[in-house]
Coordinates of N, CA, C and O in Angstrom, one line a residue:
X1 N 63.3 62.9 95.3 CA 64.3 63.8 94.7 C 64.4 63.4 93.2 O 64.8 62.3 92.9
X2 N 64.1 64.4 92.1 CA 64.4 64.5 91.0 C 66.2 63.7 90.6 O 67.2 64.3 90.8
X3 N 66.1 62.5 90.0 CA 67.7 62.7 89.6 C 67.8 63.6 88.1 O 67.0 64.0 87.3
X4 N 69.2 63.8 88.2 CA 70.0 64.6 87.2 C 70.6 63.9 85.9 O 71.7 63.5 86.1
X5 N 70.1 63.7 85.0 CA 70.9 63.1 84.4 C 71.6 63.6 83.1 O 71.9 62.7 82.3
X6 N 71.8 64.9 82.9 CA 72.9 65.9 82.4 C 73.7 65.5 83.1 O 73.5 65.5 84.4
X7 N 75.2 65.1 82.5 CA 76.4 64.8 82.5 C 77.6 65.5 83.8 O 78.2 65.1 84.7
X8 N 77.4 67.0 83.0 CA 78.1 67.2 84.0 C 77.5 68.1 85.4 O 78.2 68.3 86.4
X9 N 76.4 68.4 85.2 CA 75.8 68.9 86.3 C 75.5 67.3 87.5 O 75.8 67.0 88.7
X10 N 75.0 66.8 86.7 CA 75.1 65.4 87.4 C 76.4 64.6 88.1 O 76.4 63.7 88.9
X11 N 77.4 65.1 87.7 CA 78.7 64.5 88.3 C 78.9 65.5 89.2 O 78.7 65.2 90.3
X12 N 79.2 67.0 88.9 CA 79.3 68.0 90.1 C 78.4 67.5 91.7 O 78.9 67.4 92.8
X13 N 76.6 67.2 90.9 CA 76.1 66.7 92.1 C 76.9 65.3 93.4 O 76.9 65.1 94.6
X14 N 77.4 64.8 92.2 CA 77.5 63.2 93.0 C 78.7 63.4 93.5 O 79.0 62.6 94.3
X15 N 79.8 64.5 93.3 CA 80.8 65.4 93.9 C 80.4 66.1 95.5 O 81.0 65.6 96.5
X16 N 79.7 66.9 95.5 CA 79.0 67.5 96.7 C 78.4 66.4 97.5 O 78.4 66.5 98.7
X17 N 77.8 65.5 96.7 CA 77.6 64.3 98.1 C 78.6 63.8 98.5 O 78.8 63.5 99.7
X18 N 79.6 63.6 97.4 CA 80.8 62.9 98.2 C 81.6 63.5 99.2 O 81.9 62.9 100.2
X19 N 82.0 64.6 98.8 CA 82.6 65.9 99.9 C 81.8 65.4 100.9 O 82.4 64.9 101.8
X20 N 80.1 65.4 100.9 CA 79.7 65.8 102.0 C 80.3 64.4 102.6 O 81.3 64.4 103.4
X21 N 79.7 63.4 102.3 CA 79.6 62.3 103.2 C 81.2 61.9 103.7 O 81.4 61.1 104.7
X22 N 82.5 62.6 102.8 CA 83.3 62.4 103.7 C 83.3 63.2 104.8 O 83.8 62.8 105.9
X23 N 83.0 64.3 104.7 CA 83.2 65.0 106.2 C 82.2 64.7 106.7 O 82.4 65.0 107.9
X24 N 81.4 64.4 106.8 CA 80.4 63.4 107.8 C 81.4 62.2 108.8 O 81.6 62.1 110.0
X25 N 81.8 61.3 107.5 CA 82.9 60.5 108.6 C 83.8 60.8 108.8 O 84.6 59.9 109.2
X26 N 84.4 62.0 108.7 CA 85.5 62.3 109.1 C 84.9 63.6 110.6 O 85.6 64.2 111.5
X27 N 84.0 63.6 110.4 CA 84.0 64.9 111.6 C 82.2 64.4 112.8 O 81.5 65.1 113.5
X28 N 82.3 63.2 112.6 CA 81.4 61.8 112.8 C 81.3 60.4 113.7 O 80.4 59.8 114.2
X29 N 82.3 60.2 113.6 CA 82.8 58.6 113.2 C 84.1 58.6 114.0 O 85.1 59.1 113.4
X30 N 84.2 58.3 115.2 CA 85.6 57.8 115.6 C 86.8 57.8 115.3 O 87.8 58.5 115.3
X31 N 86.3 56.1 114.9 CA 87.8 55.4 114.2 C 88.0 56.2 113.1 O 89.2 56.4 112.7
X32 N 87.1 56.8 112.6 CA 87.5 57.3 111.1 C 88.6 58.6 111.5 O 89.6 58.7 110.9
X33 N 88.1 59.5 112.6 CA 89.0 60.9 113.1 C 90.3 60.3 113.5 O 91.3 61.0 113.5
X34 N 90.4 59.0 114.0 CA 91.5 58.5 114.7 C 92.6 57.8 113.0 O 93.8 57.8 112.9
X35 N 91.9 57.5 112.3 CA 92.3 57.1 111.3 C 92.8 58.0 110.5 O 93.8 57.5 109.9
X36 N 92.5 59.1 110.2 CA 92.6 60.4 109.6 C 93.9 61.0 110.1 O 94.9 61.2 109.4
X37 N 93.9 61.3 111.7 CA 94.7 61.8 112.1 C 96.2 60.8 112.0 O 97.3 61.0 111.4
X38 N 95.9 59.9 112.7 CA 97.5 58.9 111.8 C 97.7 59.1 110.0 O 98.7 59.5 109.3
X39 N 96.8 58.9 109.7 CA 97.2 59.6 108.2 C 98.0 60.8 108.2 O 99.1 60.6 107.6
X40 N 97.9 62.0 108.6 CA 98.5 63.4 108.9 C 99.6 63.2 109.3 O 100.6 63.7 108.8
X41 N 99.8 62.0 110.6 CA 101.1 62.3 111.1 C 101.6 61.3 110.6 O 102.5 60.9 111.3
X42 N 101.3 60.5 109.5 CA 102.0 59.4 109.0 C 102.5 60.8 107.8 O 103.6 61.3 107.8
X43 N 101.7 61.0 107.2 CA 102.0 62.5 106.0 C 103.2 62.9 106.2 O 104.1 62.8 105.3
X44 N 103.6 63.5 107.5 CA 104.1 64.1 108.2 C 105.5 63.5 108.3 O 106.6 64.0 108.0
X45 N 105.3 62.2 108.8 CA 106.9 61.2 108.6 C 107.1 61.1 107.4 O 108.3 60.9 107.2
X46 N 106.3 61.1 106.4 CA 106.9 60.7 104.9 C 107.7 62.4 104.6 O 108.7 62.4 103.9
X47 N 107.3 63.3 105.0 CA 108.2 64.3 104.5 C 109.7 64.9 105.7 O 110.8 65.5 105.6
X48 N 109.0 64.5 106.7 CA 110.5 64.1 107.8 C 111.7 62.9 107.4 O 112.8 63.1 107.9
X49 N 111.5 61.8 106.6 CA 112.2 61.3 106.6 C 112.6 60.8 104.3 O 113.3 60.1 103.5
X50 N 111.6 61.9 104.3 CA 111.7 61.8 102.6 C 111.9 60.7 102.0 O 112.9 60.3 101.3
X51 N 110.4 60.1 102.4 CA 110.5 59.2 101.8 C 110.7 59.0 100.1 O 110.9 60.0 99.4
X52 N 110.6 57.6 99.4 CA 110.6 57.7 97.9 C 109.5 58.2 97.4 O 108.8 58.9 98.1
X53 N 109.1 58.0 96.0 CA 107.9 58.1 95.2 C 106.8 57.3 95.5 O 105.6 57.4 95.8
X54 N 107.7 56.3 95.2 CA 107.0 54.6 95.5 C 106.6 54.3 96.7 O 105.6 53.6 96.9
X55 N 107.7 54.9 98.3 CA 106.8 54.5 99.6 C 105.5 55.6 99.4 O 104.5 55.2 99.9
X56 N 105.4 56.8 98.8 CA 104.7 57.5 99.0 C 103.2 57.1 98.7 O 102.2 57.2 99.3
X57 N 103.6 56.5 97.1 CA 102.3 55.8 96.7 C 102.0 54.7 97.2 O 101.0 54.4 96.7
X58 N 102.3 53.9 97.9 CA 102.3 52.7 98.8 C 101.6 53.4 100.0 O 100.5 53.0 100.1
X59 N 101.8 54.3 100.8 CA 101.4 55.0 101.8 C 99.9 55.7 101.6 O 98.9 55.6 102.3
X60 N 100.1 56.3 100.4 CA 98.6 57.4 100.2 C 97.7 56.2 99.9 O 96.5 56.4 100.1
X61 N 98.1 54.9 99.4 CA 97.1 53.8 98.5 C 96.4 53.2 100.4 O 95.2 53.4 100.6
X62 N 96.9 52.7 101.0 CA 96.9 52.0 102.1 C 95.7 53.5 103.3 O 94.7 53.5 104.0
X63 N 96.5 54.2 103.1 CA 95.4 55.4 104.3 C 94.4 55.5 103.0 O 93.2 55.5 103.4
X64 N 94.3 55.6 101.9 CA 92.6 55.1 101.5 C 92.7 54.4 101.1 O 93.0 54.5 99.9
X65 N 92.6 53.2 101.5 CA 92.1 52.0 101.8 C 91.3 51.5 102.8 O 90.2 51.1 102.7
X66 N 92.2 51.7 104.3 CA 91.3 52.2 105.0 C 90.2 52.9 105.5 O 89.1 52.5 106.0
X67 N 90.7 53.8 105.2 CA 89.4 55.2 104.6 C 88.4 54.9 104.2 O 87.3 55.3 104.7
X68 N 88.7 53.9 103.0 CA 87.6 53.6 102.2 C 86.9 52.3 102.9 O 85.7 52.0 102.7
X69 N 87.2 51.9 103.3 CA 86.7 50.3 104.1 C 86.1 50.9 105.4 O 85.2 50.3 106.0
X70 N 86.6 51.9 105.7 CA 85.8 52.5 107.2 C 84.5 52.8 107.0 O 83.5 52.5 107.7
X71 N 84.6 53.7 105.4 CA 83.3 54.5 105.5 C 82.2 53.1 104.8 O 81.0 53.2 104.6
X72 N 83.1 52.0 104.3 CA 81.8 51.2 104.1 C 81.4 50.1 104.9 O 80.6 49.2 104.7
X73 N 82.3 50.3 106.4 CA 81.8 49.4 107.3 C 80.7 50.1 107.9 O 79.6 49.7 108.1
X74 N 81.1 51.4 108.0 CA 80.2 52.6 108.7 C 78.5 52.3 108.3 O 77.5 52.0 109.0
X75 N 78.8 52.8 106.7 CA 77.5 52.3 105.9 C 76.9 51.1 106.3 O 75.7 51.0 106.5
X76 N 77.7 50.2 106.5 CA 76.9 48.7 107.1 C 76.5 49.0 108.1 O 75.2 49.0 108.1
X77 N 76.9 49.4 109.3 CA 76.5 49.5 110.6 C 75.4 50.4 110.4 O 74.5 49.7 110.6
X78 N 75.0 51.4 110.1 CA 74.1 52.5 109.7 C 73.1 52.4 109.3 O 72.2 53.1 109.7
X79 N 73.0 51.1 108.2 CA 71.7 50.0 107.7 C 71.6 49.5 108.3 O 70.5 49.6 108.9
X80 N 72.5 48.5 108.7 CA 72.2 47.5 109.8 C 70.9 47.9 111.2 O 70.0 47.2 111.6
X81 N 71.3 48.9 111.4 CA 70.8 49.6 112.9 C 69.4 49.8 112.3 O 68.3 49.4 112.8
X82 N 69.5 50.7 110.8 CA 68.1 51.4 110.9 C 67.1 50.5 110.6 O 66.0 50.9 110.8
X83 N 67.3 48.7 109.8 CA 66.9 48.1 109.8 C 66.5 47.0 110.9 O 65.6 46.1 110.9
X84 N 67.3 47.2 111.7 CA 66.4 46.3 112.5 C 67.8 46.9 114.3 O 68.9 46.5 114.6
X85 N 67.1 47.9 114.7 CA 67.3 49.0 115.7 C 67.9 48.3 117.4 O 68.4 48.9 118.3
X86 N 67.7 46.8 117.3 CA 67.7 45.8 118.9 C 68.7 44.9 118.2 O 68.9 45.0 117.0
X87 N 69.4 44.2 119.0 CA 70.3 43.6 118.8 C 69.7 42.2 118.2 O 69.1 41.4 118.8
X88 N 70.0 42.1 117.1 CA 70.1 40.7 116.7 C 70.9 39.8 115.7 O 71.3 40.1 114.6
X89 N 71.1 38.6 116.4 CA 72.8 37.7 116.2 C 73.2 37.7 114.3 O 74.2 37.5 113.7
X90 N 72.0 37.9 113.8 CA 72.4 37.9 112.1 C 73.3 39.3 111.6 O 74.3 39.5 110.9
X91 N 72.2 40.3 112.5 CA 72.7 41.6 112.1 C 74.1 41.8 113.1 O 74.8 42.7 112.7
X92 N 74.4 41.4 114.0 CA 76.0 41.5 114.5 C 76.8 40.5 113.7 O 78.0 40.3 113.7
X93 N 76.0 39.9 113.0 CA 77.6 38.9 112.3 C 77.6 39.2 110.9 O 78.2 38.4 110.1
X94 N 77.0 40.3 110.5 CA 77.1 40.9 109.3 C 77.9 42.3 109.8 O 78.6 42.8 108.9
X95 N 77.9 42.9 110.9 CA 78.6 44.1 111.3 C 80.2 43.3 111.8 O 81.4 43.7 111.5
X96 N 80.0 42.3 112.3 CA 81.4 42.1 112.6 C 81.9 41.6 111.3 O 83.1 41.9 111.3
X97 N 81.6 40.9 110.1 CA 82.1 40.9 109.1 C 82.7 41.7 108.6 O 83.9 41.5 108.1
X98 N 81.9 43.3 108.5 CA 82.3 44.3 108.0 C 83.7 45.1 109.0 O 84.6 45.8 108.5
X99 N 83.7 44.8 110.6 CA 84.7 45.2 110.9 C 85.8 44.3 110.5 O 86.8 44.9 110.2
X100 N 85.6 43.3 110.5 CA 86.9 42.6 109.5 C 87.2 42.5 109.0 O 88.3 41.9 108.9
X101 N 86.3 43.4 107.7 CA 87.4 43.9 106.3 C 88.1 45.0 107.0 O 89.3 45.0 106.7
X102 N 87.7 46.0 107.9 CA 88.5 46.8 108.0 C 90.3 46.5 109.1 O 91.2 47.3 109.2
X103 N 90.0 45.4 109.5 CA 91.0 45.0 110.3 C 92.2 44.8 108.8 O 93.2 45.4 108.5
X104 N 91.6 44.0 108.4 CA 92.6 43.5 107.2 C 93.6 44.7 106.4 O 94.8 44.8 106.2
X105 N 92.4 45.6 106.0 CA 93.1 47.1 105.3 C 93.6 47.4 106.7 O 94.8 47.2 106.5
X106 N 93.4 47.7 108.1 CA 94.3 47.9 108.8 C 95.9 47.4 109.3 O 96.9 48.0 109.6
X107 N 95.6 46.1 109.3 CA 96.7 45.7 109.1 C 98.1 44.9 107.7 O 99.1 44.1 107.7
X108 N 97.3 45.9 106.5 CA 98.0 46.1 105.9 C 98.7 47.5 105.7 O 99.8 47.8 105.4
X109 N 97.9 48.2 106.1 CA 98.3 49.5 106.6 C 99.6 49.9 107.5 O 100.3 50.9 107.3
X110 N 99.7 49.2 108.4 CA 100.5 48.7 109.4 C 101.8 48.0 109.0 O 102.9 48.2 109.5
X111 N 101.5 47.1 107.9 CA 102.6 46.8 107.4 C 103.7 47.5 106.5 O 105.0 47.7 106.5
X112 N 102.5 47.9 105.7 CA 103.3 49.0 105.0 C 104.0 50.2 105.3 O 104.8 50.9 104.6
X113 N 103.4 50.5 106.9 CA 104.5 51.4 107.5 C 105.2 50.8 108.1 O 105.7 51.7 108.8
X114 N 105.7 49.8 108.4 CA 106.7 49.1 108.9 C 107.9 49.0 107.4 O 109.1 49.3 107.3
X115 N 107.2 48.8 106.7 CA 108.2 48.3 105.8 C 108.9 49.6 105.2 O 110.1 49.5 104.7
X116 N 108.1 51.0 105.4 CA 108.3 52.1 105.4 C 109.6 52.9 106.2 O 110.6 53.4 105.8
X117 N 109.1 52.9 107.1 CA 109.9 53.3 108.4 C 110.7 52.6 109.5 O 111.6 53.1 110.2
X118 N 110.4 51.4 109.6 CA 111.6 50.3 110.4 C 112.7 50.9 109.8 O 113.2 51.8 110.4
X119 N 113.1 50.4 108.8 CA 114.4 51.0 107.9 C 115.0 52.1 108.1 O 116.1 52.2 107.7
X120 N 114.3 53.0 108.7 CA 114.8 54.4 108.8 C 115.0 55.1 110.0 O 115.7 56.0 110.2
X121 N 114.0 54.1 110.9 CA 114.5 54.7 112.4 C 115.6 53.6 113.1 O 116.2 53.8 114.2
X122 N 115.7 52.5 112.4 CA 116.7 51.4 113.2 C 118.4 51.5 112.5 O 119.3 50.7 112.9

């Protein structure tokens, strides 16, 4: 494939893949739909319970974060596989690495709606 390297036709492109490749993992990818959807109904509590400015941006930063850590575990697992297709112990401890970043953005995620919402339903 020819790259583009006119400025803005070239950004529009790298736009359209991004679109694309998010709805790939978003309509794809499990954890990612499961992830998505608490996002919505996390959305959903921040204007039920009106939240601030600040939990808001604390909230939208943390659902991509995850977001973003899913789709580059995803990417790992994706390589990983097409590179070498049978199970072997280097390539699961490089996939389980990558699920470990995502634990971490998850359970900061977690936190921050705690610190969010405890307050408000207790």
């Amino acid at each position: 494939m020819k790259q583009d390297n006119q400025f803005v036709s070239g950004r529009i492109k790298s736009i359209k893949y991004a679109v694309l490749g998010a709805y790939k993992l978003v309509t794809t990818e499990h954890s990612v739909m499961v992830q998505s959807s608490l996002a919505v109904v996390m959305t959903a509590a921040g204007f039920y319970f009106k939240i601030s400015r600040e939990e808001w941006m604390m909230q939208i930063l943390v659902f991509g974060l995850v977001l973003a850590i899913e789709g580059l575990n995803t990417a790992v697992e994706k390589i990983a596989d097409f590179i070498h297709p049978d199970y072997h112990e280097r390539i699961g401890f490089i996939k389980d690495i990558a699920a470990g970043a995502v634990m971490f953005a998850a359970m900061s995620a977690i936190a921050v709606g705690a610190l969010i919402y405890l307050p408000k339903l207790l």
